[in-house]
Coordinates of C-alpha atoms (C1' of nucleotides) in Angstrom, one line a residue:
Chain G
M1 CA 43.5 15.6 -0.6
S2 CA 40.5 14.6 1.5
K3 CA 37.4 16.6 0.8
K4 CA 36.9 17.5 4.5
R5 CA 40.5 18.6 4.8
K6 CA 40.2 20.8 1.8
L7 CA 36.9 22.3 3.1
L8 CA 38.6 23.1 6.4
I9 CA 41.5 24.8 4.7
D10 CA 39.3 26.8 2.4
T11 CA 37.0 27.9 5.2
S12 CA 39.9 28.9 7.4
L13 CA 41.6 30.9 4.7
D14 CA 38.5 32.7 3.9
L15 CA 37.7 33.6 7.6
F16 CA 41.3 34.3 8.5
Y17 CA 41.9 36.6 5.6
S18 CA 38.6 38.4 5.8
N19 CA 39.0 39.0 9.6
S20 CA 42.2 38.0 11.2
I21 CA 43.7 34.8 12.5
N22 CA 43.5 35.6 16.2
S23 CA 40.0 36.8 16.0
I24 CA 38.7 33.6 14.4
G25 CA 38.3 30.6 16.7
I26 CA 38.2 26.9 15.8
N27 CA 34.5 26.8 16.7
E28 CA 33.7 29.4 14.1
I29 CA 35.6 27.5 11.4
L30 CA 33.7 24.4 12.4
K31 CA 30.3 26.2 12.4
T32 CA 30.9 27.8 9.0
S33 CA 32.3 24.7 7.3
G34 CA 29.8 22.3 9.0
V35 CA 32.6 19.9 9.9
A36 CA 32.8 18.2 13.3
K37 CA 35.5 19.1 15.8
Q38 CA 37.0 15.6 15.9
T39 CA 37.3 15.6 12.1
L40 CA 39.4 18.8 12.3
Y41 CA 41.7 17.3 14.9
S42 CA 42.1 14.1 13.0
H43 CA 43.3 16.2 10.0
F44 CA 45.3 18.8 11.8
E45 CA 47.4 18.5 14.9
S46 CA 46.5 22.0 16.2
K47 CA 45.2 25.4 15.2
E48 CA 48.7 26.4 14.2
S49 CA 48.9 23.5 11.8
L50 CA 45.7 24.6 10.2
I51 CA 47.0 28.2 10.0
L52 CA 50.1 27.0 8.2
S53 CA 48.0 25.0 5.7
A54 CA 45.9 28.1 5.0
L55 CA 49.0 30.1 4.4
Q56 CA 50.3 27.4 2.1
Q57 CA 47.0 27.4 0.2
R58 CA 47.1 31.2 -0.2
H59 CA 50.8 31.1 -1.2
T60 CA 50.1 28.5 -4.0
N61 CA 47.1 30.5 -5.2
F62 CA 49.0 33.8 -5.2
I63 CA 52.0 32.5 -7.1
E64 CA 49.7 30.8 -9.7
W65 CA 47.8 34.0 -10.1
L66 CA 51.0 36.0 -10.5
K67 CA 52.3 33.7 -13.2
T68 CA 49.1 34.0 -15.2
K69 CA 49.4 37.7 -15.0
L70 CA 53.0 37.8 -16.1
D71 CA 52.8 35.1 -18.7
G72 CA 54.4 36.2 -22.0
V73 CA 55.9 39.5 -21.0
D74 CA 58.7 40.5 -23.4
S75 CA 60.3 43.5 -21.7
N76 CA 60.9 44.7 -18.2
E77 CA 58.7 47.7 -18.9
Q78 CA 55.8 45.4 -19.8
L79 CA 56.5 43.4 -16.7
I80 CA 56.0 46.5 -14.6
I81 CA 52.9 47.5 -16.4
R82 CA 51.3 44.1 -16.2
L83 CA 52.3 43.5 -12.5
F84 CA 51.0 46.8 -11.2
N85 CA 47.8 46.8 -13.3
A86 CA 47.2 43.4 -11.9
L87 CA 47.7 44.7 -8.3
E88 CA 45.3 47.5 -8.9
S89 CA 42.7 45.1 -10.3
W90 CA 43.2 43.0 -7.1
F91 CA 42.7 46.1 -4.9
R92 CA 39.4 46.8 -6.7
N93 CA 38.1 43.2 -6.1
S94 CA 38.3 42.3 -9.7
E95 CA 40.7 39.3 -9.4
S96 CA 38.5 36.3 -8.9
M97 CA 41.5 34.0 -8.2
L98 CA 42.4 36.1 -5.2
G99 CA 38.9 37.0 -3.9
D100 CA 38.1 40.3 -2.2
F101 CA 41.0 42.4 -1.2
H102 CA 41.9 42.6 2.5
G103 CA 45.5 43.5 2.2
C104 CA 48.3 40.9 1.9
F105 CA 47.5 37.9 4.0
F106 CA 51.2 37.4 4.7
I107 CA 51.8 40.9 6.0
N108 CA 48.6 40.6 8.0
S109 CA 49.7 37.3 9.5
A110 CA 53.3 38.4 10.2
S111 CA 51.8 41.4 12.1
E112 CA 49.8 39.2 14.3
F113 CA 52.6 36.8 15.1
N114 CA 55.3 39.3 16.0
N115 CA 57.8 36.7 17.1
K116 CA 60.3 36.4 14.2
Q117 CA 61.1 32.8 15.0
S118 CA 57.5 31.6 14.8
N119 CA 56.6 29.2 12.0
I120 CA 54.0 31.7 10.8
S121 CA 56.4 34.6 10.5
L122 CA 59.0 32.4 8.8
F123 CA 56.4 31.3 6.3
C124 CA 55.5 34.9 5.5
K125 CA 59.1 35.7 4.9
Q126 CA 59.5 32.8 2.6
H127 CA 56.4 33.7 0.7
K128 CA 57.8 37.2 0.0
H129 CA 61.1 35.6 -1.1
E130 CA 59.3 33.3 -3.6
V131 CA 57.2 36.1 -5.0
R132 CA 60.5 38.0 -5.6
E133 CA 62.0 35.0 -7.4
T134 CA 58.9 34.6 -9.5
I135 CA 59.1 38.2 -10.7
K136 CA 62.8 37.8 -11.4
Q137 CA 62.1 34.9 -13.6
Y138 CA 59.9 37.0 -15.8
M139 CA 62.5 39.8 -16.3
S140 CA 63.7 39.9 -19.9
Q141 CA 66.9 41.5 -18.8
E142 CA 68.0 40.6 -15.3
N143 CA 68.3 43.9 -13.3
L144 CA 68.5 43.4 -9.5
F145 CA 68.2 47.1 -8.8
L146 CA 65.0 47.2 -10.7
L147 CA 63.8 44.1 -9.0
D148 CA 64.5 45.7 -5.6
A149 CA 62.6 48.7 -6.7
I150 CA 59.6 46.7 -7.9
C151 CA 59.5 44.6 -4.7
I152 CA 59.6 47.7 -2.5
M153 CA 56.9 49.5 -4.5
K154 CA 54.7 46.4 -4.6
E155 CA 54.7 46.3 -0.8
G156 CA 54.1 50.0 -0.6
A157 CA 51.2 49.9 -3.0
I158 CA 49.5 47.0 -1.1
T159 CA 49.9 48.8 2.2
N160 CA 48.7 52.1 0.9
A161 CA 45.7 50.4 -0.7
Y162 CA 44.9 48.5 2.5
V163 CA 45.5 51.0 5.2
S164 CA 44.8 54.3 3.4
G165 CA 42.3 53.0 0.9
D166 CA 44.4 54.4 -2.0
Y167 CA 43.6 51.9 -4.7
S168 CA 45.4 54.0 -7.3
S169 CA 48.8 53.6 -5.7
A170 CA 49.7 50.7 -8.0
I171 CA 49.2 52.8 -11.0
K172 CA 51.4 55.5 -9.5
C173 CA 54.1 52.9 -9.2
I174 CA 54.1 52.3 -13.0
R175 CA 55.0 55.9 -13.6
I176 CA 57.8 55.9 -11.1
L177 CA 59.3 52.7 -12.2
K178 CA 59.1 53.5 -15.9
Q179 CA 61.1 56.6 -15.2
Y180 CA 63.6 54.6 -13.1
E181 CA 63.9 51.8 -15.6
N182 CA 64.6 54.2 -18.5
N183 CA 67.4 55.7 -16.6
T184 CA 69.1 52.6 -15.3
A185 CA 68.5 50.0 -18.0
F186 CA 72.0 50.5 -19.5
T187 CA 73.9 51.7 -16.5
D188 CA 73.6 48.7 -14.1
Chain V
M1 CA 47.8 63.6 32.7
S2 CA 47.5 61.3 35.7
K3 CA 50.6 59.3 36.5
K4 CA 48.7 55.9 36.5
R5 CA 47.0 56.8 33.3
K6 CA 50.3 57.5 31.6
L7 CA 51.8 54.3 33.0
L8 CA 48.9 52.3 31.6
I9 CA 49.3 53.8 28.2
D10 CA 53.0 53.3 28.1
T11 CA 52.8 49.7 29.2
S12 CA 50.0 49.0 26.8
L13 CA 51.9 50.5 23.9
D14 CA 55.0 48.6 24.7
L15 CA 53.2 45.3 25.0
F16 CA 50.9 45.8 22.1
Y17 CA 53.7 46.9 19.8
S18 CA 56.2 44.2 20.9
N19 CA 53.5 41.4 20.5
S20 CA 50.2 42.3 19.0
I21 CA 47.0 43.8 20.4
N22 CA 44.9 40.7 20.3
S23 CA 47.5 38.6 22.0
I24 CA 47.9 40.9 25.0
G25 CA 45.1 40.8 27.6
I26 CA 44.1 43.4 30.2
N27 CA 45.5 41.2 32.9
E28 CA 48.9 41.2 31.4
I29 CA 49.0 44.9 31.2
L30 CA 47.9 45.1 34.8
K31 CA 50.6 42.7 35.9
T32 CA 53.4 44.4 34.0
S33 CA 52.4 47.9 35.1
G34 CA 51.5 46.9 38.7
V35 CA 48.3 48.9 38.4
A36 CA 45.0 47.6 39.8
K37 CA 42.2 46.6 37.6
Q38 CA 39.7 49.1 39.0
T39 CA 42.2 51.9 38.4
L40 CA 42.4 50.9 34.7
Y41 CA 38.6 50.9 34.4
S42 CA 38.3 54.3 36.1
H43 CA 40.7 55.8 33.5
F44 CA 39.5 53.9 30.5
E45 CA 36.0 52.8 29.5
S46 CA 37.1 49.6 27.8
K47 CA 40.1 47.8 26.2
E48 CA 39.3 49.6 22.9
S49 CA 39.6 52.9 24.6
L50 CA 43.0 51.9 26.0
I51 CA 44.1 50.7 22.5
L52 CA 43.1 54.0 21.0
S53 CA 45.1 55.9 23.6
A54 CA 48.1 53.7 22.9
L55 CA 47.7 54.5 19.2
Q56 CA 47.4 58.2 19.9
Q57 CA 50.6 58.0 22.0
R58 CA 52.5 56.3 19.3
H59 CA 51.2 58.7 16.7
T60 CA 52.4 61.7 18.7
N61 CA 55.8 60.2 19.3
F62 CA 56.2 59.2 15.7
I63 CA 55.3 62.6 14.3
E64 CA 57.6 64.3 16.8
W65 CA 60.4 62.0 15.8
L66 CA 59.8 62.6 12.1
K67 CA 59.9 66.3 12.6
T68 CA 63.2 66.2 14.5
K69 CA 64.6 64.0 11.6
L70 CA 63.5 66.4 8.9
D71 CA 64.1 69.7 10.7
G72 CA 66.1 72.1 8.6
V73 CA 66.1 70.2 5.3
D74 CA 66.7 72.6 2.4
S75 CA 65.9 70.5 -0.7
N76 CA 63.7 67.7 -1.7
E77 CA 66.7 65.5 -2.3
Q78 CA 68.0 66.2 1.2
L79 CA 64.5 65.4 2.5
I80 CA 64.6 62.0 0.8
I81 CA 68.1 61.3 2.2
R82 CA 67.2 62.3 5.7
L83 CA 63.9 60.4 5.8
F84 CA 65.2 57.1 4.5
N85 CA 68.4 57.2 6.5
A86 CA 66.2 57.7 9.6
L87 CA 64.0 54.8 8.6
E88 CA 67.0 52.5 8.2
S89 CA 68.3 53.6 11.6
W90 CA 64.9 52.8 13.1
F91 CA 64.9 49.3 11.5
R92 CA 68.3 48.8 13.1
N93 CA 67.0 49.7 16.6
S94 CA 69.0 52.9 16.7
E95 CA 66.2 55.3 17.2
S96 CA 65.6 55.6 20.9
M97 CA 62.5 57.8 20.5
L98 CA 60.8 54.9 18.7
G99 CA 62.2 51.9 20.6
D100 CA 62.9 48.5 19.1
F101 CA 61.6 48.0 15.6
H102 CA 58.6 45.7 15.3
G103 CA 57.2 47.0 12.0
C104 CA 54.7 49.9 11.8
F105 CA 52.4 49.8 14.8
F106 CA 49.6 51.2 12.6
I107 CA 50.0 48.7 9.8
N108 CA 50.1 45.9 12.4
S109 CA 47.0 47.2 14.1
A110 CA 45.0 47.7 10.9
S111 CA 45.9 44.1 10.0
E112 CA 44.4 42.9 13.3
F113 CA 41.2 44.9 13.0
N114 CA 40.3 44.1 9.5
N115 CA 36.9 45.9 9.5
K116 CA 37.5 49.2 7.7
Q117 CA 34.9 51.0 9.8
S118 CA 36.4 50.2 13.2
N119 CA 37.8 53.1 15.2
I120 CA 41.2 51.4 15.2
S121 CA 41.4 51.1 11.4
L122 CA 40.2 54.6 10.9
F123 CA 42.9 55.9 13.3
C124 CA 45.6 54.0 11.4
K125 CA 44.4 55.6 8.1
Q126 CA 44.4 59.0 9.7
H127 CA 47.9 58.4 11.0
K128 CA 49.2 57.7 7.5
H129 CA 47.5 60.8 6.3
E130 CA 49.2 63.0 8.9
V131 CA 52.6 61.5 8.2
R132 CA 52.1 62.3 4.5
E133 CA 51.1 65.9 5.4
T134 CA 54.1 66.2 7.7
I135 CA 56.5 65.1 4.9
K136 CA 54.7 67.5 2.5
Q137 CA 55.4 70.4 4.9
Y138 CA 59.1 69.8 4.6
M139 CA 59.3 69.8 0.8
S140 CA 61.2 72.8 -0.4
Q141 CA 59.3 72.6 -3.7
E142 CA 55.9 71.0 -3.5
N143 CA 55.8 68.0 -5.8
L144 CA 52.8 65.8 -5.2
F145 CA 54.1 63.1 -7.6
L146 CA 57.3 62.9 -5.6
L147 CA 55.3 62.9 -2.4
D148 CA 53.3 59.9 -3.6
A149 CA 56.5 58.1 -4.5
I150 CA 58.0 58.8 -1.1
C151 CA 55.0 57.6 0.7
I152 CA 54.7 54.4 -1.3
M153 CA 58.4 53.6 -0.9
K154 CA 58.3 54.4 2.8
E155 CA 55.6 51.8 3.3
G156 CA 57.4 49.3 1.1
A157 CA 60.7 49.8 3.0
I158 CA 58.9 49.3 6.4
T159 CA 57.2 46.1 5.1
N160 CA 60.3 44.7 3.6
A161 CA 62.3 45.4 6.7
Y162 CA 59.6 43.8 8.9
V163 CA 58.5 40.8 7.0
S164 CA 61.6 40.0 5.0
G165 CA 64.2 41.3 7.4
D166 CA 65.7 43.5 4.7
Y167 CA 66.9 46.5 6.7
S168 CA 68.7 47.9 3.7
S169 CA 65.5 48.5 1.8
A170 CA 65.3 52.1 3.0
I171 CA 68.7 52.9 1.5
K172 CA 67.6 51.4 -1.7
C173 CA 64.8 53.8 -1.8
I174 CA 67.2 56.8 -1.7
R175 CA 68.8 55.6 -4.9
I176 CA 65.5 55.1 -6.7
L177 CA 63.9 58.4 -5.5
K178 CA 67.0 60.5 -6.4
Q179 CA 66.8 59.1 -9.9
Y180 CA 63.1 59.9 -10.0
E181 CA 63.4 63.3 -8.5
N182 CA 66.1 64.3 -10.9
N183 CA 63.9 63.4 -13.9
T184 CA 60.7 65.0 -12.7
A185 CA 61.7 68.1 -10.8
F186 CA 61.1 70.4 -13.7
T187 CA 58.5 68.5 -15.6
D188 CA 55.6 68.3 -13.2
Chain N
dT1 C1' 43.3 66.1 61.6
dA2 C1' 39.5 65.0 58.9
dA3 C1' 37.2 64.1 54.8
dA4 C1' 37.4 63.1 49.8
dG5 C1' 39.5 61.0 46.0
dA6 C1' 42.6 57.7 44.2
dC7 C1' 44.3 53.3 44.4
dT8 C1' 44.7 48.2 45.6
dA9 C1' 43.7 43.2 45.9
dG10 C1' 41.2 40.0 44.4
dA11 C1' 36.7 37.5 44.1
dC12 C1' 33.4 36.9 40.7
dA13 C1' 30.4 36.7 36.4
dA14 C1' 29.7 35.3 31.9
dG15 C1' 31.7 34.3 28.0
dT16 C1' 35.5 32.7 25.1
dT17 C1' 39.5 29.8 23.9
dT18 C1' 41.9 25.2 22.3
dG19 C1' 41.9 20.6 22.6
dT20 C1' 40.1 15.7 24.4
dC21 C1' 36.9 12.2 24.9
dT22 C1' 32.8 9.2 24.1
dA23 C1' 29.2 7.3 21.7
dT24 C1' 26.9 7.1 17.6
dT25 C1' 26.1 7.3 12.6
dT26 C1' 27.4 7.6 7.9
dT27 C1' 30.2 6.2 4.0
dG28 C1' 33.1 3.6 1.0
dT29 C1' 34.8 -0.8 -0.5
dG30 C1' 35.9 -5.8 -0.8
Chain W
dC1 C1' 26.0 -7.6 2.8
dA2 C1' 29.7 -6.7 6.1
dC3 C1' 33.2 -4.5 7.9
dA4 C1' 36.5 -0.7 8.5
dA5 C1' 37.3 4.0 8.1
dA6 C1' 35.6 8.5 8.4
dA7 C1' 32.6 11.7 10.2
dT8 C1' 29.3 13.5 13.6
dA9 C1' 27.3 15.7 17.9
dG10 C1' 28.3 17.5 21.8
dA11 C1' 29.8 17.1 26.6
dC12 C1' 33.8 18.3 29.1
dA13 C1' 38.3 20.2 30.9
dA14 C1' 41.3 23.8 31.9
dA15 C1' 42.6 28.0 30.9
dC16 C1' 41.8 32.5 29.4
dT17 C1' 39.0 36.8 28.1
dT18 C1' 36.8 41.5 29.5
dG19 C1' 34.5 43.8 32.8
dT20 C1' 32.0 44.5 37.6
dC21 C1' 31.9 44.6 42.4
dT22 C1' 33.3 44.9 47.2
dA23 C1' 36.0 46.2 50.9
dG24 C1' 39.8 48.2 52.5
dT25 C1' 44.1 51.3 52.3
dC26 C1' 46.8 55.1 50.9
dT27 C1' 47.4 60.1 49.6
dT28 C1' 46.3 64.6 49.1
dT29 C1' 44.6 68.8 50.6
dA30 C1' 41.6 72.0 53.1

DNA sequence: TAAAGACTAGACAAGTTTGTCTATTTTGTG
DNA sequence: CACAAAATAGACAAACTTGTCTAGTCTTTA
């Protein structure tokens, strides 16, 4: 990928995620990156196209991060512990692969582009689907009820951390899910 | 409250929630409500002031709705069932007090105003706190671990419904929480 | 009925937005 | 070196943003 193109995507992602998409204009991205306007429009058709590239970049990063965090788990309980400890570490700005925590970029973006049919909303939906599939892959014993529970609690923990500032909510999830897992492991 | 003031708040809330705050300009609110610009600025100091009034309106509505849904519960298990059935009904546009579902207005707004110190973000945080306190009041037996679990799952269900279109996630929460409640009721 | 307050219509200011266009300079490569 | 591709700076267009101002009209109430 072209150096300038990469710089534009990195800068956009950084600004969009630290602020919000609608509050960051093209001119601010150009000023921060030091790239000329014509260069941006030779690489990207429109602002939306740049937004989608930034979402793609974050998606790739996030899935890669998730896989490193879950690599080698050998039980569903360990998966839960690893996942939610990783989330807490993210909330506390200790995950360098993800940068400082400003909520979930995909939830934030879907909130800004309320129209369900927009490319941006559809991308966010797809991202959540792929995160779910990734977690599923790391389950020692497939348990779709547990997977649902994990995915619901994951979103709840992120939202509680972001909106309410409760960074400990990920750890609370471990306790709840362990309880749940113990009681359903052999009944589903 | 003045009739025009109320009309402006109602129109703003409707447009902000159905779209997003940053994508709706003052002029659109004026056009939709049929109110003159000077009237708006005699009732509200600024757009931010109007936004805060819309948030306040939604907050009042939501708490009132929540209380009608939880009124008369006589066990924590019933509280869980009532709450999450109500959420599912909201996701499926069947709660007239809340209007059509477009996610949580407070999560959406906090996503748009990323700065934690902004009045808007602080209001959203406060809203979540008051929802938690309201649910707590309806617990037959106070159980803060269960309350945490409910609040995390509530946010997760809303996010899954909004971003992923999974309207059944609220019902899934009932199953998970019943399990949890049964196993912790006498141990906490 | 008269005066005061509320409201309207819309021009206007000053700034922002995305995207286009031109003219020039830099960079990479055969 | 020479030429082509890439990048630059920034003017410009057209539309939009929030907020102010003016002048006139409607509405309430004493």
